[in-house]
mmCIF file of C-alpha atoms in Angstrom:
data_model
loop_
_atom_site.group_PDB
_atom_site.id
_atom_site.type_symbol
_atom_site.label_atom_id
_atom_site.label_comp_id
_atom_site.label_asym_id
_atom_site.label_seq_id
_atom_site.Cartn_x
_atom_site.Cartn_y
_atom_site.Cartn_z
ATOM 1 C CA MET E 1 2.686 -30.540 21.943
ATOM 2 C CA ALA E 2 5.646 -30.043 19.639
ATOM 3 C CA PHE E 3 5.948 -31.500 16.169
ATOM 4 C CA SER E 4 9.295 -32.629 14.886
ATOM 5 C CA MET E 5 10.033 -32.856 11.191
ATOM 6 C CA THR E 6 13.186 -33.510 9.317
ATOM 7 C CA GLN E 7 14.376 -30.917 6.834
ATOM 8 C CA GLU E 8 13.218 -33.143 3.953
ATOM 9 C CA GLU E 9 9.749 -33.642 5.480
ATOM 10 C CA TYR E 10 9.397 -29.911 6.042
ATOM 11 C CA SER E 11 10.475 -29.147 2.459
ATOM 12 C CA GLU E 12 7.917 -31.617 1.127
ATOM 13 C CA PHE E 13 5.217 -30.131 3.378
ATOM 14 C CA VAL E 14 5.956 -26.607 2.134
ATOM 15 C CA LYS E 15 6.019 -27.780 -1.487
ATOM 16 C CA ARG E 16 2.548 -29.352 -1.097
ATOM 17 C CA ARG E 17 1.050 -26.315 0.688
ATOM 18 C CA ALA E 18 2.617 -23.431 -1.258
ATOM 19 C CA PRO E 19 0.532 -21.966 -4.055
ATOM 20 C CA ARG E 20 1.844 -22.575 -7.542
ATOM 21 C CA SER E 21 3.378 -19.566 -9.243
ATOM 22 C CA PRO E 22 2.341 -18.975 -12.854
ATOM 23 C CA LEU E 23 5.916 -18.936 -14.177
ATOM 24 C CA GLY E 24 5.048 -17.977 -17.754
ATOM 25 C CA LYS E 25 2.911 -15.030 -16.680
ATOM 26 C CA ASP E 26 5.533 -13.907 -14.145
ATOM 27 C CA LEU E 27 8.283 -14.016 -16.772
ATOM 28 C CA LEU E 28 6.170 -12.088 -19.274
ATOM 29 C CA ARG E 29 5.293 -9.378 -16.742
ATOM 30 C CA ALA E 30 8.926 -9.018 -15.643
ATOM 31 C CA PHE E 31 10.114 -8.829 -19.244
ATOM 32 C CA LEU E 32 7.496 -6.255 -20.275
ATOM 33 C CA VAL E 33 7.869 -3.953 -17.264
ATOM 34 C CA GLY E 34 11.672 -4.169 -17.242
ATOM 35 C CA GLY E 35 11.668 -3.497 -20.979
ATOM 36 C CA LEU E 36 9.348 -0.517 -20.539
ATOM 37 C CA ILE E 37 11.621 0.967 -17.863
ATOM 38 C CA CYS E 38 14.630 0.558 -20.168
ATOM 39 C CA ALA E 39 12.685 1.985 -23.118
ATOM 40 C CA LEU E 40 11.703 4.975 -20.968
ATOM 41 C CA GLY E 41 15.373 5.514 -20.143
ATOM 42 C CA GLN E 42 16.308 5.389 -23.828
ATOM 43 C CA GLU E 43 13.526 7.832 -24.727
ATOM 44 C CA LEU E 44 14.688 10.219 -22.004
ATOM 45 C CA ILE E 45 18.232 10.114 -23.408
ATOM 46 C CA LEU E 46 16.902 10.948 -26.870
ATOM 47 C CA LEU E 47 14.704 13.757 -25.511
ATOM 48 C CA PHE E 48 17.579 15.295 -23.565
ATOM 49 C CA MET E 49 19.806 15.116 -26.642
ATOM 50 C CA THR E 50 17.200 16.401 -29.114
ATOM 51 C CA TYR E 51 15.397 19.073 -27.114
ATOM 52 C CA GLY E 52 17.985 19.792 -24.429
ATOM 53 C CA GLY E 53 20.942 19.935 -26.789
ATOM 54 C CA LEU E 54 22.981 17.681 -24.507
ATOM 55 C CA ALA E 55 25.805 15.413 -25.616
ATOM 56 C CA GLN E 56 25.094 11.691 -25.315
ATOM 57 C CA ASP E 57 27.212 11.149 -22.188
ATOM 58 C CA THR E 58 25.629 14.150 -20.451
ATOM 59 C CA ALA E 59 22.140 13.080 -21.548
ATOM 60 C CA SER E 60 22.830 9.605 -20.137
ATOM 61 C CA SER E 61 23.860 11.069 -16.785
ATOM 62 C CA VAL E 62 20.803 13.328 -16.638
ATOM 63 C CA THR E 63 18.624 10.335 -17.524
ATOM 64 C CA SER E 64 20.124 8.323 -14.648
ATOM 65 C CA VAL E 65 19.394 11.123 -12.198
ATOM 66 C CA THR E 66 15.876 11.483 -13.601
ATOM 67 C CA LEU E 67 15.145 7.748 -13.270
ATOM 68 C CA VAL E 68 16.490 7.675 -9.702
ATOM 69 C CA ALA E 69 14.372 10.687 -8.708
ATOM 70 C CA PHE E 70 11.298 9.288 -10.444
ATOM 71 C CA SER E 71 11.578 5.849 -8.827
ATOM 72 C CA ALA E 72 12.258 7.411 -5.408
ATOM 73 C CA MET E 73 9.145 9.555 -5.815
ATOM 74 C CA LEU E 74 7.079 6.527 -6.877
ATOM 75 C CA THR E 75 8.412 4.601 -3.864
ATOM 76 C CA GLY E 76 7.343 7.433 -1.552
ATOM 77 C CA LEU E 77 3.856 7.391 -3.111
ATOM 78 C CA ASN E 78 3.688 3.565 -2.687
ATOM 79 C CA VAL E 79 3.307 3.132 -6.454
ATOM 80 C CA TYR E 80 6.666 1.430 -7.025
ATOM 81 C CA ASP E 81 5.886 -1.304 -4.492
ATOM 82 C CA ARG E 82 2.571 -2.079 -6.198
ATOM 83 C CA LEU E 83 4.350 -2.158 -9.549
ATOM 84 C CA ALA E 84 6.948 -4.532 -8.074
ATOM 85 C CA ARG E 85 4.217 -6.875 -6.811
ATOM 86 C CA PHE E 86 2.794 -6.951 -10.348
ATOM 87 C CA ALA E 87 6.054 -7.161 -12.315
ATOM 88 C CA GLY E 88 8.325 -8.985 -9.894
ATOM 89 C CA ALA E 89 11.933 -8.934 -11.054
ATOM 90 C CA GLY E 90 11.078 -6.563 -13.912
ATOM 91 C CA THR E 91 11.361 -3.640 -11.506
ATOM 92 C CA LEU E 92 14.881 -4.613 -10.506
ATOM 93 C CA VAL E 93 16.366 -2.776 -13.463
ATOM 94 C CA PRO E 94 19.525 -1.694 -11.660
ATOM 95 C CA ILE E 95 19.110 2.038 -11.289
ATOM 96 C CA THR E 96 15.400 2.169 -10.435
ATOM 97 C CA GLY E 97 15.592 -0.902 -8.206
ATOM 98 C CA PHE E 98 18.559 0.576 -6.358
ATOM 99 C CA ALA E 99 16.703 3.856 -5.756
ATOM 100 C CA ASN E 100 13.735 1.879 -4.435
ATOM 101 C CA ALA E 101 16.055 -0.131 -2.155
ATOM 102 C CA VAL E 102 17.461 3.087 -0.672
ATOM 103 C CA VAL E 103 14.144 4.903 -0.186
ATOM 104 C CA SER E 104 12.040 1.997 1.169
ATOM 105 C CA PRO E 105 13.937 1.463 4.449
ATOM 106 C CA ALA E 106 14.144 5.215 4.979
ATOM 107 C CA LEU E 107 10.357 5.504 4.747
ATOM 108 C CA GLU E 108 9.813 2.457 6.924
ATOM 109 C CA PHE E 109 11.837 3.876 9.815
ATOM 110 C CA LYS E 110 10.932 7.575 9.571
ATOM 111 C CA GLU E 111 9.078 7.376 12.919
ATOM 112 C CA GLU E 112 12.442 6.826 14.630
ATOM 113 C CA GLY E 113 13.499 10.339 13.676
ATOM 114 C CA PHE E 114 15.496 11.927 10.897
ATOM 115 C CA ILE E 115 19.003 10.852 11.915
ATOM 116 C CA LEU E 116 18.488 7.362 13.375
ATOM 117 C CA GLY E 117 15.435 6.481 11.318
ATOM 118 C CA THR E 118 15.398 8.018 7.880
ATOM 119 C CA ALA E 119 19.070 8.797 7.331
ATOM 120 C CA GLY E 120 20.418 5.779 9.210
ATOM 121 C CA LYS E 121 18.192 3.115 7.662
ATOM 122 C CA MET E 122 18.558 4.557 4.152
ATOM 123 C CA PHE E 123 21.873 2.757 3.790
ATOM 124 C CA THR E 124 20.782 -0.599 5.237
ATOM 125 C CA ILE E 125 20.720 -2.140 1.767
ATOM 126 C CA ALA E 126 22.582 0.495 -0.212
ATOM 127 C CA GLY E 127 25.560 0.747 2.145
ATOM 128 C CA PRO E 128 27.146 -2.622 1.384
ATOM 129 C CA VAL E 129 26.541 -2.117 -2.333
ATOM 130 C CA ILE E 130 28.228 1.286 -2.274
ATOM 131 C CA VAL E 131 31.161 -0.012 -0.214
ATOM 132 C CA TYR E 132 31.637 -2.979 -2.551
ATOM 133 C CA GLY E 133 31.387 -0.755 -5.650
ATOM 134 C CA VAL E 134 33.918 1.769 -4.353
ATOM 135 C CA THR E 135 36.317 -0.946 -3.175
ATOM 136 C CA ALA E 136 36.068 -2.840 -6.462
ATOM 137 C CA SER E 137 36.665 0.326 -8.488
ATOM 138 C CA ILE E 138 39.747 1.204 -6.406
ATOM 139 C CA LEU E 139 41.170 -2.299 -6.861
ATOM 140 C CA TYR E 140 40.379 -2.196 -10.587
ATOM 141 C CA GLY E 141 42.123 1.176 -10.859
ATOM 142 C CA LEU E 142 45.192 -0.135 -9.022
ATOM 143 C CA VAL E 143 45.393 -3.177 -11.296
ATOM 144 C CA LEU E 144 45.145 -0.964 -14.380
ATOM 145 C CA CYS E 145 47.798 1.385 -12.993
ATOM 146 C CA LEU E 146 50.185 -1.480 -12.216
ATOM 147 C CA MET E 147 49.673 -3.031 -15.649
ATOM 148 C CA GLY E 148 50.630 0.249 -17.286
#
């Protein structure tokens, strides 16, 4: 026996059955965790400048690499995913969220082997982002070159 619903009826059914999300609590968690990740990045920059003797631009680069490595490690230990369930969008701070997006599919498909599984699936999400970023930067560079 098949049920037929219109799109509007289905939307209303889902709205009635779906649990309510505590928007205020979700926003607060996202803000706090995202802010803590950014504050950690700023502290790392200051540490690398103060104790490592690095210039600000070099310290910023080292901080980016450190945050990527740290979030990739936390993804591999299944800590980042639990943090994301708690904080929601707060973990999407671009650099740590991007590292998580690259590592997660690689871990999910590691049973398929190194080449087809881990290495191939690693760029499922990251690939289009990298292609778009490179293409946009080339076009931006061409426009700047043509404008003098």
